Short mmCIF file of C-alpha atoms in Angstrom, two decimals:
data_model
loop_
_atom_site.label_atom_id
_atom_site.label_comp_id
_atom_site.label_asym_id
_atom_site.label_seq_id
_atom_site.Cartn_x
_atom_site.Cartn_y
_atom_site.Cartn_z
CA MET A 1 -144.78 -60.90 -155.97
CA LYS A 2 -146.65 -64.22 -155.88
CA PHE A 3 -143.73 -65.89 -157.64
CA VAL A 4 -141.24 -64.60 -155.06
CA LEU A 5 -143.46 -65.74 -152.21
CA SER A 6 -144.00 -69.19 -153.71
CA ALA A 7 -140.24 -69.55 -154.39
CA PHE A 8 -139.51 -68.61 -150.78
CA VAL A 9 -142.00 -71.21 -149.47
CA PHE A 10 -140.55 -73.85 -151.82
CA PHE A 11 -136.96 -73.24 -150.67
CA LEU A 12 -138.04 -73.15 -147.03
CA ALA A 13 -139.80 -76.51 -147.39
CA LEU A 14 -136.82 -77.93 -149.28
CA GLY A 15 -134.45 -76.76 -146.57
CA LEU A 16 -136.56 -78.26 -143.78
CA SER A 17 -136.85 -81.60 -145.58
CA LEU A 18 -133.09 -81.70 -146.24
CA LYS A 19 -132.43 -80.89 -142.59
CA SER A 20 -134.64 -83.74 -141.42
CA VAL A 21 -132.97 -86.16 -143.86
CA ALA A 22 -129.52 -85.01 -142.77
CA SER A 23 -130.33 -85.35 -139.07
CA THR A 24 -131.28 -89.05 -139.27
CA PRO A 25 -128.27 -91.36 -138.96
CA LYS A 26 -127.38 -93.33 -142.11
CA ASN A 27 -127.17 -96.64 -140.31
CA SER A 28 -130.21 -96.10 -138.12
CA PRO A 29 -132.25 -99.20 -137.38
CA GLU A 30 -135.81 -99.61 -138.51
CA THR A 31 -138.47 -97.58 -136.82
CA CYS A 32 -140.25 -99.48 -134.08
CA THR A 33 -143.93 -99.88 -134.94
CA ALA A 34 -146.74 -102.15 -133.80
CA GLU A 35 -146.07 -104.54 -136.74
CA THR A 36 -142.36 -105.03 -136.00
CA GLN A 37 -141.29 -107.57 -133.44
CA ASN A 38 -137.78 -106.27 -132.75
CA CYS A 39 -138.55 -103.04 -130.82
CA GLU A 40 -136.09 -103.60 -127.97
CA ALA A 41 -133.15 -103.99 -130.36
CA THR A 42 -134.15 -100.75 -132.07
CA LYS A 43 -134.25 -98.82 -128.79
CA GLU A 44 -130.90 -100.26 -127.68
CA ALA A 45 -129.17 -99.39 -130.97
CA HIS A 46 -130.60 -95.87 -130.84
CA SER A 47 -129.37 -95.30 -127.27
CA LYS A 48 -125.86 -96.51 -128.22
CA HIS A 49 -125.81 -94.05 -131.11
CA LYS A 50 -126.89 -91.16 -128.83
CA GLY A 51 -124.25 -92.16 -126.25
CA ALA A 52 -121.52 -91.99 -128.88
CA GLU A 53 -122.71 -88.50 -129.93
CA ASN A 54 -122.66 -87.27 -126.32
CA ALA A 55 -119.18 -88.65 -125.67
CA HIS A 56 -117.87 -86.93 -128.79
CA GLY A 57 -119.61 -83.65 -127.89
CA ASN A 58 -118.25 -83.60 -124.32
CA GLY A 59 -114.72 -84.15 -125.54
CA LEU A 60 -115.09 -81.25 -127.94
CA SER A 61 -116.45 -79.00 -125.17
CA GLU A 62 -113.56 -79.86 -122.87
CA HIS A 63 -111.07 -79.20 -125.66
CA MET A 64 -112.64 -75.81 -126.50
CA ASN A 65 -112.76 -74.83 -122.81
CA SER A 66 -109.05 -75.57 -122.50
CA LEU A 67 -108.35 -73.30 -125.50
CA PHE A 68 -110.51 -70.46 -124.17
CA PRO A 69 -110.55 -70.66 -120.35
CA GLU A 70 -113.07 -68.58 -118.41
CA LYS A 71 -111.64 -65.35 -117.06
CA GLN A 72 -111.13 -65.52 -113.29
CA LYS A 73 -112.38 -62.58 -111.24
CA ASN A 74 -109.77 -60.52 -109.45
CA PRO A 75 -111.29 -59.12 -106.22
CA THR A 76 -108.89 -56.16 -106.14
CA VAL A 77 -110.13 -55.05 -109.55
CA THR A 78 -113.84 -55.73 -109.04
CA ALA A 79 -114.25 -54.23 -105.55
CA ARG A 80 -115.97 -50.85 -105.66
CA PRO A 81 -114.73 -47.98 -103.55
CA THR A 82 -116.91 -47.01 -100.61
CA SER A 83 -119.37 -44.15 -100.86
CA VAL A 84 -118.41 -40.65 -99.79
CA LYS A 85 -119.90 -38.69 -96.88
CA LEU A 86 -120.90 -35.15 -97.81
CA THR A 87 -119.78 -32.57 -95.24
CA SER A 88 -120.31 -29.05 -96.60
CA PRO A 89 -122.57 -27.25 -97.43
CA LYS A 90 -125.17 -28.95 -95.30
CA PHE A 91 -128.48 -30.14 -96.76
CA LEU A 92 -130.71 -27.17 -97.73
CA ALA A 93 -128.06 -24.65 -96.58
CA LYS A 94 -128.36 -21.03 -97.71
CA VAL A 95 -125.20 -19.83 -99.48
CA SER A 96 -124.91 -16.04 -99.49
CA THR A 97 -121.80 -15.69 -101.67
CA PRO A 98 -121.48 -16.29 -105.44
CA THR A 99 -118.97 -19.11 -104.73
CA VAL A 100 -119.22 -22.26 -102.64
CA LYS A 101 -116.76 -24.96 -101.62
CA LEU A 102 -118.27 -28.45 -101.89
CA GLU A 103 -116.58 -30.79 -99.40
CA TRP A 104 -116.82 -34.49 -98.58
CA ALA A 105 -114.98 -37.13 -96.56
CA ALA A 106 -112.50 -39.38 -98.38
CA ALA A 107 -113.81 -42.80 -99.45
CA ASP A 108 -111.87 -46.02 -98.86
CA GLY A 109 -110.40 -47.36 -102.10
CA ALA A 110 -111.09 -44.19 -104.12
CA THR A 111 -108.44 -42.67 -106.37
CA SER A 112 -110.62 -39.77 -107.57
CA TYR A 113 -114.20 -38.44 -107.46
CA HIS A 114 -116.96 -37.60 -109.92
CA VAL A 115 -118.64 -34.27 -109.07
CA GLN A 116 -121.97 -33.19 -110.55
CA VAL A 117 -123.93 -30.00 -109.83
CA ALA A 118 -127.32 -29.36 -111.46
CA THR A 119 -130.29 -27.03 -111.19
CA ASP A 120 -132.80 -29.91 -111.09
CA PRO A 121 -133.04 -32.95 -108.78
CA ASN A 122 -132.83 -35.39 -111.72
CA PHE A 123 -129.45 -33.96 -112.81
CA LYS A 124 -130.69 -33.29 -116.34
CA TRP A 125 -129.53 -29.66 -116.37
CA LEU A 126 -125.90 -29.99 -115.29
CA VAL A 127 -123.95 -26.89 -114.30
CA THR A 128 -120.80 -28.87 -113.47
CA ASN A 129 -119.80 -32.40 -114.45
CA GLU A 130 -116.20 -33.02 -113.36
CA HIS A 131 -114.63 -36.47 -113.60
CA PHE A 132 -111.40 -37.40 -111.83
CA VAL A 133 -111.31 -34.75 -109.09
CA LYS A 134 -108.31 -35.79 -106.97
CA THR A 135 -109.11 -33.79 -103.82
CA THR A 136 -112.03 -34.05 -101.37
CA SER A 137 -113.33 -30.57 -102.21
CA TYR A 138 -114.47 -28.66 -105.26
CA ASP A 139 -114.83 -24.87 -105.66
CA MET A 140 -117.92 -23.74 -107.53
CA ALA A 141 -118.18 -20.15 -108.78
CA ASN A 142 -120.74 -17.97 -110.56
CA LEU A 143 -123.76 -19.09 -108.55
CA GLN A 144 -126.99 -17.43 -109.63
CA PRO A 145 -129.07 -15.74 -106.90
CA GLY A 146 -132.42 -17.32 -105.99
CA GLN A 147 -131.43 -20.73 -107.39
CA LYS A 148 -131.36 -24.21 -105.83
CA TYR A 149 -128.32 -26.30 -106.69
CA TYR A 150 -128.31 -30.09 -106.39
CA TRP A 151 -124.93 -31.74 -106.04
CA ARG A 152 -123.68 -35.29 -105.85
CA ILE A 153 -120.38 -37.11 -105.57
CA ALA A 154 -119.32 -40.64 -106.55
CA SER A 155 -115.98 -42.17 -105.62
CA LEU A 156 -113.89 -43.65 -108.44
CA LYS A 157 -111.26 -46.36 -108.44
CA GLY A 158 -109.18 -45.90 -111.59
CA GLU A 159 -107.65 -49.38 -111.87
CA ASN A 160 -111.05 -51.11 -111.70
CA ASP A 161 -112.80 -52.86 -114.55
CA SER A 162 -115.15 -50.44 -116.26
CA SER A 163 -118.31 -51.99 -114.78
CA PHE A 164 -117.02 -51.55 -111.20
CA THR A 165 -115.43 -48.12 -111.54
CA LYS A 166 -117.49 -45.99 -109.20
CA SER A 167 -119.60 -46.11 -106.09
CA LEU A 168 -123.16 -44.91 -105.90
CA PHE A 169 -123.76 -41.17 -106.02
CA ILE A 170 -124.46 -39.41 -102.72
CA SER A 171 -126.62 -36.29 -103.19
CA SER A 172 -127.45 -33.05 -101.38
CA VAL A 173 -128.88 -29.60 -102.17
CA PHE A 174 -128.09 -25.98 -101.28
CA ALA A 175 -129.69 -22.68 -102.27
CA THR A 176 -128.69 -19.10 -102.90
CA PRO A 177 -131.00 -16.41 -101.52
CA ALA A 178 -132.78 -14.12 -103.96
CA VAL A 179 -131.28 -10.68 -104.49
CA LYS A 180 -132.98 -7.98 -102.40
CA GLN A 181 -134.10 -4.97 -104.40
#
């Protein structure tokens, strides 16, 4: 184990020393110290060398950018549809039948809707999770008595980029009364 560790340290040190040797220019002027008299010439030669590197690097960047231009944003594809307005059942409504019709107002720019119904407010326990509902209503059946149902709708725009597909969810809740015995 000690041999492997010492070999790793040796090759790491060797690599760092080779990198520092490779990064110094071959025709670099002498290092400017207190003993040398020609410090200004050294600084001038060094700045000319750096200027040549920068000019070469900028040309390469411009050439690469022309090969791979940045994608331009298309506002018709990145605009989200507006949010829906929930109409029925009203917030905290009591539904006395085992079926309910969830209704909402159409959203501008939407081609379909994402409908979710759950038994918890965090939408962890989904009862319904329907993508691409084309109408502005959804019929829900088999409601359990004495249960609260949380529902939410998001408007979708099918031709959008994936990151701009839907609006924010708009949520509500309704309940079914307990069965009388």
